[in-house]
Coordinates of C-alpha atoms and ligand atoms in Angstrom, one line a residue:
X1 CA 66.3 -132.1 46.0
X2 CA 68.2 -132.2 42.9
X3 CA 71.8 -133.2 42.6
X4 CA 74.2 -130.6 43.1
X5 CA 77.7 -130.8 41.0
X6 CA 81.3 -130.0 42.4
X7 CA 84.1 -130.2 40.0
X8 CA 87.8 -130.7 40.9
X9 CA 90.5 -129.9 38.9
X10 CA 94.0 -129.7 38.9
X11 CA 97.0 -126.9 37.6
X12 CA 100.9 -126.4 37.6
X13 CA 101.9 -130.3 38.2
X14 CA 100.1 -133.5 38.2
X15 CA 100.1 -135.6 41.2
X16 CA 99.0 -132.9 43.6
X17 CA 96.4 -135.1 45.1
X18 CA 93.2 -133.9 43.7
X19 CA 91.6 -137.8 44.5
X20 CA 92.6 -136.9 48.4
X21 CA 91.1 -133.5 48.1
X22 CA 87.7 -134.9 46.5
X23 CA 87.3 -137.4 48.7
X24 CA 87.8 -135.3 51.9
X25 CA 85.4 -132.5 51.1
X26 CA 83.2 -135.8 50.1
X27 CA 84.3 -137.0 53.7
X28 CA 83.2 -133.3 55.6
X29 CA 79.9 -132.5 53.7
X30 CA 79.0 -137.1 54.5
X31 CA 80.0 -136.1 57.9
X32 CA 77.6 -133.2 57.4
X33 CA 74.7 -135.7 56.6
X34 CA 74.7 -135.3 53.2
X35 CA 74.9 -138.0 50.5
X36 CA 77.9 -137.8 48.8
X37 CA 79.2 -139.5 45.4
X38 CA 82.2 -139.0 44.0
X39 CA 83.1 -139.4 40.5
X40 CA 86.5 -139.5 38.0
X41 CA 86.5 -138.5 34.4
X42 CA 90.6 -139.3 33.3
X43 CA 91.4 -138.2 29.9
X44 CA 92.9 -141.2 28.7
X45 CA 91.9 -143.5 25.3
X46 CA 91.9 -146.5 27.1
X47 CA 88.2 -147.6 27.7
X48 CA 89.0 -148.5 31.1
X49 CA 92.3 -149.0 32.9
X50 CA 92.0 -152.9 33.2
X51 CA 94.5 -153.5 30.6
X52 CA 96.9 -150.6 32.0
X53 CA 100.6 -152.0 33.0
X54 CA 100.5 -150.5 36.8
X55 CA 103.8 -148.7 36.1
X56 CA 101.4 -146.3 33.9
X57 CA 98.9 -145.9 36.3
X58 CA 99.2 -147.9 39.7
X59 CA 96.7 -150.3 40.9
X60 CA 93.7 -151.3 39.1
X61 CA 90.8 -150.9 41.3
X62 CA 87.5 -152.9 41.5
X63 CA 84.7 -152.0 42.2
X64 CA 81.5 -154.3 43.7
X65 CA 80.1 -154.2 40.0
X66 CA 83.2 -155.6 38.4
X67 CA 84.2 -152.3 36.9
X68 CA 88.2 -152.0 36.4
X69 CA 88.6 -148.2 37.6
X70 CA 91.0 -145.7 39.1
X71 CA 92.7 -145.7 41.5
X72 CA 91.2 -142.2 42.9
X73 CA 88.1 -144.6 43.5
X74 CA 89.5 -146.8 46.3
X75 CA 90.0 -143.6 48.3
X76 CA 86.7 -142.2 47.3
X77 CA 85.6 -146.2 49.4
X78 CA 88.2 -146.0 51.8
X79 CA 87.2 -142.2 53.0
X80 CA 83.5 -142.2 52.6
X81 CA 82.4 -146.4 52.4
X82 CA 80.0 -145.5 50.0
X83 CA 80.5 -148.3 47.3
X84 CA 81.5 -147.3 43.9
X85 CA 80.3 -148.4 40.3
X86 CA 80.9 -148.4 36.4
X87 CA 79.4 -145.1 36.4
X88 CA 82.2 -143.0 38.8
X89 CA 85.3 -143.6 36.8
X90 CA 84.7 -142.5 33.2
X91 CA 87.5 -142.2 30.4
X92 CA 87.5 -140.7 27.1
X93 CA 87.3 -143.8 25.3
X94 CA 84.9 -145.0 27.3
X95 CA 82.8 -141.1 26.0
X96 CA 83.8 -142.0 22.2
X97 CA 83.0 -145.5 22.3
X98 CA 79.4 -144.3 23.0
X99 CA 79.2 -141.7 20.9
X100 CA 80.9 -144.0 17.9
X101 CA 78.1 -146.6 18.9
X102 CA 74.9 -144.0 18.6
X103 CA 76.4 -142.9 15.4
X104 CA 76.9 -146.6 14.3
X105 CA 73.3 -147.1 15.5
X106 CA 72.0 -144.1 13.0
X107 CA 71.4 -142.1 16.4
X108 CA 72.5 -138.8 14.3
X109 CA 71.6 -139.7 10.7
X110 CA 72.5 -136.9 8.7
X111 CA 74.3 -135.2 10.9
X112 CA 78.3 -134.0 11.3
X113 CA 79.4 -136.0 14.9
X114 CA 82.1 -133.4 16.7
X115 CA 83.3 -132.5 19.5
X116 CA 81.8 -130.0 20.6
X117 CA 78.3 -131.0 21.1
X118 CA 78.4 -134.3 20.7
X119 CA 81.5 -135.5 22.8
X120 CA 81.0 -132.8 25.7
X121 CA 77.1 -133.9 25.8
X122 CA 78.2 -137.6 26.7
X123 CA 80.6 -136.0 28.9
X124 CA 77.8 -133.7 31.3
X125 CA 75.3 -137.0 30.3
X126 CA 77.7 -139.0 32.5
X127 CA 78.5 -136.5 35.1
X128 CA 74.8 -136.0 35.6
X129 CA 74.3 -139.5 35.4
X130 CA 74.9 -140.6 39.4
X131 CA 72.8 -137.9 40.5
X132 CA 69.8 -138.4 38.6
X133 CA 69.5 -141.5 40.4
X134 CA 68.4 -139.8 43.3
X135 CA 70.7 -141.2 45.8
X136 CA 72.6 -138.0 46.1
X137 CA 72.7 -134.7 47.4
X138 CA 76.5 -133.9 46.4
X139 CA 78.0 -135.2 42.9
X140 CA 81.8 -134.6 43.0
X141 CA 83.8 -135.1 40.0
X142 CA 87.3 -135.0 39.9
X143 CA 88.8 -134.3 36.2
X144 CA 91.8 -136.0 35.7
X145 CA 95.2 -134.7 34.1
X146 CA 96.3 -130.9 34.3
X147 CA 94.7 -127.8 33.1
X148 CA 96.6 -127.2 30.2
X149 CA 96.6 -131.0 28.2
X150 CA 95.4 -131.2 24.8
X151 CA 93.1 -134.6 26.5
X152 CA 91.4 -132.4 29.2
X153 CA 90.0 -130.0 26.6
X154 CA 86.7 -131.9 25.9
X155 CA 86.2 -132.4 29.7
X156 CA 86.7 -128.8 30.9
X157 CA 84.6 -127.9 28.0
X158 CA 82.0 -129.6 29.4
X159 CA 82.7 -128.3 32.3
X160 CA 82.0 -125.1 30.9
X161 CA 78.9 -125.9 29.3
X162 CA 77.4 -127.6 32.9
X163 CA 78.4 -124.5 34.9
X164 CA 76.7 -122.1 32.4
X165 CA 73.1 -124.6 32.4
X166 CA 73.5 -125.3 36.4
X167 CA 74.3 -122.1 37.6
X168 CA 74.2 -121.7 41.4
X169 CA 73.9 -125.4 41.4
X170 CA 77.9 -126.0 41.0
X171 CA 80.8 -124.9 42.2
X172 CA 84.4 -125.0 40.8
X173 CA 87.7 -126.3 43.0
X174 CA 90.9 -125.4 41.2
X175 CA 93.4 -127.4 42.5
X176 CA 97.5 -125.9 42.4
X177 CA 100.9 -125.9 43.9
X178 CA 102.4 -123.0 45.4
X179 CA 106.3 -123.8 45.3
X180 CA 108.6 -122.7 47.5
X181 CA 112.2 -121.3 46.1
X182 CA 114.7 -122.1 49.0
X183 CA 117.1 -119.5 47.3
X184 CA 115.0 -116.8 48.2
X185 CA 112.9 -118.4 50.6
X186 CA 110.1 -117.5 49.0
X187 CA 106.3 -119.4 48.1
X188 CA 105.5 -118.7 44.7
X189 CA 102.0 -117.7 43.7
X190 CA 103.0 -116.8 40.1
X191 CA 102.7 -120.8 38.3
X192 CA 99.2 -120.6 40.4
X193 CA 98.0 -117.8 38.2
X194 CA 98.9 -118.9 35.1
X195 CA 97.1 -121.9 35.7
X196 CA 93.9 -120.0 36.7
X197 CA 94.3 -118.0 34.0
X198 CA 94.7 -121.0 31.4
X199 CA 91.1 -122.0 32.9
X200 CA 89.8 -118.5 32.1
X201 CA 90.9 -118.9 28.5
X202 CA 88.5 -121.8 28.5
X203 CA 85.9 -119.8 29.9
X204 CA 85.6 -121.5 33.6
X205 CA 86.0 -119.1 36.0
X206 CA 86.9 -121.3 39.5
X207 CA 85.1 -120.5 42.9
X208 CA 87.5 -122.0 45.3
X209 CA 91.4 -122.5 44.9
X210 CA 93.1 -125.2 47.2
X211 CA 96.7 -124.4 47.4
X212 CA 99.0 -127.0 47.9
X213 CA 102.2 -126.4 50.0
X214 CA 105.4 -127.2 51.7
X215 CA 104.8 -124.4 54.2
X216 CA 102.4 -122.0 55.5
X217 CA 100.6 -119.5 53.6
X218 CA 99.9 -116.1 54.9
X219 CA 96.8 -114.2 54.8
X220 CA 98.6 -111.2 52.4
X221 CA 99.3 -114.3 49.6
X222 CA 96.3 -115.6 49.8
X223 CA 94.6 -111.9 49.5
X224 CA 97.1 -111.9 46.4
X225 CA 96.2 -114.7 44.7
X226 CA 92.4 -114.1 45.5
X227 CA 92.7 -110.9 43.8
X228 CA 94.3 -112.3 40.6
X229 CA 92.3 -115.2 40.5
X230 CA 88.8 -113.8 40.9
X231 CA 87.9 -115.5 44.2
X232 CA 86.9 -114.3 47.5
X233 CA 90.0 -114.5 49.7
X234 CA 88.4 -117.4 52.0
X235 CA 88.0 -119.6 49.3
X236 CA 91.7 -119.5 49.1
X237 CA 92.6 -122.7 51.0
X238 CA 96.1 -124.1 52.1
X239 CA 96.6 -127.7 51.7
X240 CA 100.1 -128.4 54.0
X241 CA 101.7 -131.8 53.0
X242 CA 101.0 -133.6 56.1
X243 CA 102.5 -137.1 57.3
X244 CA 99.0 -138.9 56.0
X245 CA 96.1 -138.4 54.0
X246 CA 94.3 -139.6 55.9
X247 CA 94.5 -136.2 58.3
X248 CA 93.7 -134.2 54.9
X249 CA 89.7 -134.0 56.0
X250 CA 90.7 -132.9 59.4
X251 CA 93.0 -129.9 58.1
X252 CA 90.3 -129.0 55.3
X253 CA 87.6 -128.9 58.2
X254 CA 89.9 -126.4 59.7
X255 CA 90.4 -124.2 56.4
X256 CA 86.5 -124.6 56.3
X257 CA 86.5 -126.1 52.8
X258 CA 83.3 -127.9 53.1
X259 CA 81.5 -124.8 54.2
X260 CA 82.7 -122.3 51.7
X261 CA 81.2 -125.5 49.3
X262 CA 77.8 -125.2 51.0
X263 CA 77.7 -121.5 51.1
X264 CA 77.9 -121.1 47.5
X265 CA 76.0 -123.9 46.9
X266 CA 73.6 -121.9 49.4
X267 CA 73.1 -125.2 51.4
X268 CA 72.5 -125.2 54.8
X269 CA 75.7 -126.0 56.9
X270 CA 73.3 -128.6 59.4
X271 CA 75.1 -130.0 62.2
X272 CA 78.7 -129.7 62.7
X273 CA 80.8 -132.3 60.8
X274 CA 80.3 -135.7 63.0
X275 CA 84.2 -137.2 62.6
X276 CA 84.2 -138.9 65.8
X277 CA 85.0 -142.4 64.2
X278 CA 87.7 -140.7 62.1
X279 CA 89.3 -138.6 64.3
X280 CA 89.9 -141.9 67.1
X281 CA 91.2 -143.5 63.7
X282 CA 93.5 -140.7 63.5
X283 CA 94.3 -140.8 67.0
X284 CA 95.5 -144.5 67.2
X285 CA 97.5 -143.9 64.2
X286 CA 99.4 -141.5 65.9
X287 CA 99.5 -143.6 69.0
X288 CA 100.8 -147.2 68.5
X289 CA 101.8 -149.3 71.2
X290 CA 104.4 -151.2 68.8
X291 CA 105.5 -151.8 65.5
X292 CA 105.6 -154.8 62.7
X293 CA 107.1 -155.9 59.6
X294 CA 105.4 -157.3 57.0
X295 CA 107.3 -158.1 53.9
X296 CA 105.0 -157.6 50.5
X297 CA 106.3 -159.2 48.0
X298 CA 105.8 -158.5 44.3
X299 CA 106.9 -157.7 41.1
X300 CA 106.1 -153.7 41.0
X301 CA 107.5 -153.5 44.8
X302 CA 109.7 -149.7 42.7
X303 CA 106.1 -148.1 42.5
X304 CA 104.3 -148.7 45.5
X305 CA 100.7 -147.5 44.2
X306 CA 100.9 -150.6 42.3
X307 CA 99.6 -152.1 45.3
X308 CA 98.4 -148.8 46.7
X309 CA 95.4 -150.5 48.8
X310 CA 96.8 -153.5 50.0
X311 CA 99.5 -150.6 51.5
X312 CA 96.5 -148.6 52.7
X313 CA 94.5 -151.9 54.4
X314 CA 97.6 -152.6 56.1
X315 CA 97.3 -149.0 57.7
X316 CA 93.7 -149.5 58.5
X317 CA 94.3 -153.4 60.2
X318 CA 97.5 -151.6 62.4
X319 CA 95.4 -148.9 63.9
X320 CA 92.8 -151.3 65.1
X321 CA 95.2 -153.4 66.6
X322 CA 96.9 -150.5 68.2
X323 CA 100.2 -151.1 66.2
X324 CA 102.1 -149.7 63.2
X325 CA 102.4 -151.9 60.1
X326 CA 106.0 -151.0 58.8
X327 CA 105.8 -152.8 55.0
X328 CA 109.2 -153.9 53.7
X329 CA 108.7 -153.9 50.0
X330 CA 110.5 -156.7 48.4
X331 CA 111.1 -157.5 44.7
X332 CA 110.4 -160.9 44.0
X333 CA 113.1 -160.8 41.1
X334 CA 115.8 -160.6 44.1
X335 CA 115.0 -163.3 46.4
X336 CA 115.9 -167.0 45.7
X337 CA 115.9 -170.4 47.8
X338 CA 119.4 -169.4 48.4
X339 CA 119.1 -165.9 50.1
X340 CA 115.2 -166.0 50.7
X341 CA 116.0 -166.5 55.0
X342 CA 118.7 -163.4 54.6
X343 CA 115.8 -161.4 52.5
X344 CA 113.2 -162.2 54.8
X345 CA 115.2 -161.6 58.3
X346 CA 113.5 -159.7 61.3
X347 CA 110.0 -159.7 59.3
X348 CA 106.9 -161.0 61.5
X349 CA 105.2 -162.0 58.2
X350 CA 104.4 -161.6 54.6
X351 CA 102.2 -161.2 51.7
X352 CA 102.3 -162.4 48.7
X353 CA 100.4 -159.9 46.1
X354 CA 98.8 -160.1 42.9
X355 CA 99.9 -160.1 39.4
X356 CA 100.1 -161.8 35.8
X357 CA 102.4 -163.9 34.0
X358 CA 106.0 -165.5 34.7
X359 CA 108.2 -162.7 35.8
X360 CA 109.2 -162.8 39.5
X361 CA 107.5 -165.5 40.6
X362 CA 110.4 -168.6 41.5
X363 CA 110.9 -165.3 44.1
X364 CA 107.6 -165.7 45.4
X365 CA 107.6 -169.4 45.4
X366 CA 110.8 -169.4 47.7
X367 CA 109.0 -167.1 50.0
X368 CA 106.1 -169.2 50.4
X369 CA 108.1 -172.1 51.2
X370 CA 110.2 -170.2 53.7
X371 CA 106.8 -169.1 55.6
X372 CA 104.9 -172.2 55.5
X373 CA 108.6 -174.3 56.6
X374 CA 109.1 -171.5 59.2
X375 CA 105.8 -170.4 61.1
X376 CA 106.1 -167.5 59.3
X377 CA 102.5 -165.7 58.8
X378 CA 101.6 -166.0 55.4
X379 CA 98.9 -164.1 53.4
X380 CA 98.5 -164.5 49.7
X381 CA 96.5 -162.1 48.0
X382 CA 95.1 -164.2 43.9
X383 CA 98.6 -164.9 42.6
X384 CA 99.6 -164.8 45.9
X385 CA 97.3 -167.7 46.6
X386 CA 97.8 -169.6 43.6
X387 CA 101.5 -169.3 43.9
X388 CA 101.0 -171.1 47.9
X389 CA 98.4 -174.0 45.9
X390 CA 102.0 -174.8 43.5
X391 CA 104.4 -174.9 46.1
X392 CA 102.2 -176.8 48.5
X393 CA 102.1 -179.1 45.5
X394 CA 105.1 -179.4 44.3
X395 CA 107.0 -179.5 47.9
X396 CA 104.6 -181.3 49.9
X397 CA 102.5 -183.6 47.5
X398 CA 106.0 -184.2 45.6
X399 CA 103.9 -183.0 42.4
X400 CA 106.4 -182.8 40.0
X401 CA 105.7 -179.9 37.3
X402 CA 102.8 -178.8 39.6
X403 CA 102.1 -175.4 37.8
X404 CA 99.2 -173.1 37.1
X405 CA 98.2 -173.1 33.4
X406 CA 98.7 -169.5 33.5
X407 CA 102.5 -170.1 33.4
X408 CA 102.9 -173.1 31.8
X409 CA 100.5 -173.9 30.0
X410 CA 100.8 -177.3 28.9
X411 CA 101.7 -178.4 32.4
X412 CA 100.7 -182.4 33.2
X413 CA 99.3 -181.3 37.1
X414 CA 97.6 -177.9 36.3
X415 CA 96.8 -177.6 39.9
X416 CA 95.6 -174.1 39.0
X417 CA 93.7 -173.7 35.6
X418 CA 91.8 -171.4 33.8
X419 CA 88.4 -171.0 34.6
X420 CA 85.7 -173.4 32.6
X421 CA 84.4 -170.2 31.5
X422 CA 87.3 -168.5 30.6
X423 CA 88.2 -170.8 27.7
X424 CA 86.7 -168.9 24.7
X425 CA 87.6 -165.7 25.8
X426 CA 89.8 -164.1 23.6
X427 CA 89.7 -160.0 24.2
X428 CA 91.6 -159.2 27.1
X429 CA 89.7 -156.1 28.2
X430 CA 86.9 -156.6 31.1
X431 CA 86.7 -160.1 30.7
X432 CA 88.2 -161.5 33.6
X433 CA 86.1 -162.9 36.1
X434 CA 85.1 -159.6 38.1
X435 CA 83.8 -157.8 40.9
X436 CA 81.4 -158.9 44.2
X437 CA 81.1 -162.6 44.7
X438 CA 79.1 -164.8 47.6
X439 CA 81.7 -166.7 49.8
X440 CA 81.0 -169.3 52.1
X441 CA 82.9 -169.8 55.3
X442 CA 84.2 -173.0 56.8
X443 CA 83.4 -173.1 61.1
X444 CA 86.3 -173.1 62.7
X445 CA 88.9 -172.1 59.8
X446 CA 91.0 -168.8 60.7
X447 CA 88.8 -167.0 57.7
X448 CA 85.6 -167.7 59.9
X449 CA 87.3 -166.9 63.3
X450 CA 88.1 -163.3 61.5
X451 CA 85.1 -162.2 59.9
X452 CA 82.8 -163.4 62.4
X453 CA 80.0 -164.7 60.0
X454 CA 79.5 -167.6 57.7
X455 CA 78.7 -165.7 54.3
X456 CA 80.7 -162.7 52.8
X457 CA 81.2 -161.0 49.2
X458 CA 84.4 -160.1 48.1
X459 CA 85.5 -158.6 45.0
X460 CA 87.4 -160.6 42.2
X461 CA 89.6 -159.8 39.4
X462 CA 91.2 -163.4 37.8
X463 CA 91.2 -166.2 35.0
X464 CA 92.7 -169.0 36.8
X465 CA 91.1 -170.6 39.8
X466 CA 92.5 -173.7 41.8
X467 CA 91.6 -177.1 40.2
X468 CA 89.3 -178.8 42.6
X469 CA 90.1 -182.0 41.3
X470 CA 93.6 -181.8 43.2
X471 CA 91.3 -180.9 46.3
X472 CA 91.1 -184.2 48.2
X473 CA 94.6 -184.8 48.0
X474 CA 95.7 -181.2 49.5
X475 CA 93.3 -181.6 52.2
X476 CA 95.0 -185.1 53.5
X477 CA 98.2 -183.1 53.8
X478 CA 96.7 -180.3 55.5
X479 CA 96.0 -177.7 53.3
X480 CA 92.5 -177.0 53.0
X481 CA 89.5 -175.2 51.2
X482 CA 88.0 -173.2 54.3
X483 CA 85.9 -170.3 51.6
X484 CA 84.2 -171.6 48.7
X485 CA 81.6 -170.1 46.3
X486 CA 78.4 -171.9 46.9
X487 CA 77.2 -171.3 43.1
X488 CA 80.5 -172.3 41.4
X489 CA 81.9 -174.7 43.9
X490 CA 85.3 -172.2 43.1
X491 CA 88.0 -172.3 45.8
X492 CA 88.3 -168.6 47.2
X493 CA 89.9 -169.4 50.3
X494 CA 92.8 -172.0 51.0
X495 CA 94.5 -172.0 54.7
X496 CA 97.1 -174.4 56.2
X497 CA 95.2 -174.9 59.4
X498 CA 98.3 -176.3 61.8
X499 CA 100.3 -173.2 60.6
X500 CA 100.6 -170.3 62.8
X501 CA 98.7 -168.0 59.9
X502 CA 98.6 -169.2 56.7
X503 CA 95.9 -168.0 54.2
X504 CA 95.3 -167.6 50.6
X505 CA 92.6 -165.9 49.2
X506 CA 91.8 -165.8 45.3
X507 CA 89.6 -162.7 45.8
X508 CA 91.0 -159.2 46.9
X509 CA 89.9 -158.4 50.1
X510 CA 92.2 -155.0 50.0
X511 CA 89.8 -153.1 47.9
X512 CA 87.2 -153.3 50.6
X513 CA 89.1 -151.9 53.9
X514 CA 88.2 -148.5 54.7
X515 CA 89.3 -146.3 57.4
X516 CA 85.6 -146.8 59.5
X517 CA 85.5 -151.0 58.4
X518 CA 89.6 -152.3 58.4
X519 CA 89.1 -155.8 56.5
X520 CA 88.9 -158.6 59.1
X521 CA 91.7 -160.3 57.3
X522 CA 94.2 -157.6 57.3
X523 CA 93.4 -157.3 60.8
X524 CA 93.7 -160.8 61.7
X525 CA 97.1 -161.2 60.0
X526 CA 98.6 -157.9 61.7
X527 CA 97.6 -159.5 65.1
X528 CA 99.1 -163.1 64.1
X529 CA 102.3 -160.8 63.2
X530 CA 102.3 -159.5 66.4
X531 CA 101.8 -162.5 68.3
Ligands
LIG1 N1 96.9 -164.1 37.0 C1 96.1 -164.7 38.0 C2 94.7 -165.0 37.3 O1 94.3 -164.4 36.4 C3 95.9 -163.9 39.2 C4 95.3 -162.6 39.0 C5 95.5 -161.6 40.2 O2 96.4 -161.8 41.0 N2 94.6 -160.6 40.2 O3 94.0 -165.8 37.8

């Protein structure tokens, strides 16, 4: 069977969740025992968003392949564990660069290059690129930004133009909000119309509308805005806020999003969704036994989608341990050696996240101290792990200047350094050390103990990497290398082995927990936090 295509989009505001909506029809039709990708297109100039400040645009996800992406694409992996790639987060500069390229390459000698065909043809060539591979029934691509921006044009365009050549092979989601005026106490269907009408302008004609909404909508406004919209009135579908996404696939089995999808798709419905493994997810969520803090520590602690799946492997590792992981966020600008044990009071552990450069971290450093000097469980995430290797140094091997290159660079005991292979690199976009990497376990470390094997692949997103050279001295005071990568000899794991719980990873392991596979770490430090 050929790939079919669903597109998402989104009207009236941004942030509606149109990621959470993709992947939970992606989660229904999976559950449904089709093979599902998802995809997102984001209208942005930026080839990718690796060099993005996360107060743009939140976290920078990675996927196995080493691609920077979206976001959208860790839910896509925490919902559906189907690993993602390069080719399901695409950007408009990553569409022009290719284009620019061809034309540089004499691809259209003598021809005018436009927009229209030549942009919106790499556009539908990378929609349609995951399912001509074959390994998918159900391509789902979200498009990014709001019907209505000048960047979506090109992208709904082609839109347009892939509807019109696939026919009954795609379907339309329009994604809006229906506001509710307390003055009158009315939901408002009007903004929802203008939206879908903006679409029609364009010549895409949705098939299903997904109406987000404080409150419940009756079957009269949902005949309304079927009738102005063009739709049939059950492809109108409320989307309630609810107190997690992750119940979102449960309430859009209910509103029966995934088989209005197959029924114009004309697919058979097969078996009834199979959301056993979610639904006890759900179910433990709901119903801890008890509670934990967990301070996370970091510099962008005001936007908390900077770290959005650290917060969401946290959730995962609390329901498998029958608790609830209550994160603290903490700013690492506030927090001192002088007021670190008033910051850090009550709190049965913390982690130390990832970042770049100088600002925030003599916070971080006094919070390691105060965990590894308390029996405090400790779990530092790349910076977070290179920020445990200085103060080890510096307040346990009496290192003076201990530092990692990265900060200081001219620093006499560079106990972290940039990579061998890191030294000619100049252009800061994609060249980091990235994606899935081999790691080999140490018997008997806390890393082993969790993940219940000797080899694992984790993915990785840094420059600097501890200096093995300082390695013999850490391990005679107790802090030791217990995951190492058996082609480099690189340090990926350091752990303080008479501590309660002290680990440091230098890869991410938050970008691979998923709601059906919690990471074993997460889960190990939520239990050492509860002990
Ligand atoms: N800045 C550090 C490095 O490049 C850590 C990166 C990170 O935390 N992702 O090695």
């Amino acid at each position: 069977m050929s790939s079919i295509y669903v597109c998402v989009t989104g009207g009236v505001a941004s942030s509606l969740g149109k990621g959470i909506i993709a992947s939970s029809l992606a989660k229904l039709l999976q559950a449904r025992v089709y093979r599902v990708a998802n995809q997102k297109l984001d209208p942005y100039i930026n080839i990718d968003p690796g060099t993005l400040n996360p107060y743009e645009h939140g976290e920078c996800y990675v996927t196995d392949d080493g691609a920077e992406t979206d976001l959208d694409l860790g839910h896509y992996e925490r919902f559906t564990d189907c690993p993602t790639s390069q080719a399901n987060n695409i950007t408009t500069g990553r569409i022009y660069q290719n284009v620019i390229n061809k034309e540089r390459r004499g691809d259209f000698l003598g021809k005018t290059v436009q927009i229209v065909p030549h942009i919106t043809d790499e556009i539908k060539r990378n929609i349609k690129l995951l399912g001509a591979k074959g390994e998918y029934d159900v391509v789902i691509t979200e498009i990014g930004g709001t019907v209505g921006d000048i960047e979506s044009l090109p992208f709904l365009e082609a839109v347009r133009q892939l509807r019109w050549e696939l026919g009954e092979k795609s379907v339309l989601i329009h994604l809006t909000l229906v506001p509710f005026l307390s003055a009158s106490g009315e939901l408002k269907t009007k903004p929802t119309q203008h939206s879908v009408k903006s679409l029609l302008e364009i010549g895409v004609q949705p098939d299903i509308l997904v109406l987000r909404t404080e409150h419940k909508l009756n079957s009269d406004l949902k005949r309304k805005v079927a009738l102005f919209c063009n739709v049939q009135p059950e492809a109108v579908i409320e989307s309630i806020d609810v107190d997690t996404i992750y119940e979102v696939p449960v309430r859009m089995e209910e509103e029966k999003l995934d088989q209005i999808v197959l029924e114009k798709l004309e697919l058979p419905l097969n078996s009834e969704p199979d959301l056993e493994g979610w639904k006890k997810f759900l179910y433990k969520l709901n119903n801890y036994e008890q509670e934990v803090e967990i301070g996370l520590i970091g510099k962008y602690v005001e936007l908390h989608d900077a770290y959005k799946s650290i917060a969401e492997a946290f959730i995962h590792a609390g329901a498998v341990n029958d608790c609830k992981v209550n994160v603290c966020w903490i700013h690492s600008e506030d927090i001192n050696d002088e007021n670190i044990a008033e910051n850090l009071k009550g709190l049965d552990g913390i982690l130390v996240a990832p970042g770049f450069g100088n600002r925030g971290i003599g916070g971080k450093l006094s919070a390691i101290k105060y965990a590894r000097e308390n029996n405090l469980p400790f779990f530092g995430i790349c910076l977070g792990m290179q920020m445990a290797v200085i103060e080890f140094a510096r307040n346990v091997l009496h290192i003076e200047g201990a530092d990692s290159t990265e900060m200081s660079p001219k620093t006499k005991h560079p106990v972290i350094d940039l990579m061998e292979n890191q030294k000619g690199v100049t252009e800061k976009g994609g060249t980091m050390r990235l994606g899935s990497y081999k790691c080999v376990l140490l018997e008997g470390s806390k890393a082993y103990e969790a993940y219940g094997q000797k080899v694992v692949e984790e993915r990785h997103r840094h420059r600097y990497e501890f200096n093995n050279e300082y390695k013999e001295q850490f391990e005679k005071a107790d802090m030791i290398t217990t995951g190492i990568n058996p082609d480099t000899g690189l340090t990926e794991i350091i752990e303080i082995p008479s501590h309660k719980w002290f680990l440091g990873t230098q890869f991410h392991p938050e970008y691979k927990s998923t709601v059906i596979k919690p990471h074993p770490l997460f889960v190990a430090f939520a239990k050492a936090c509860l002990s």
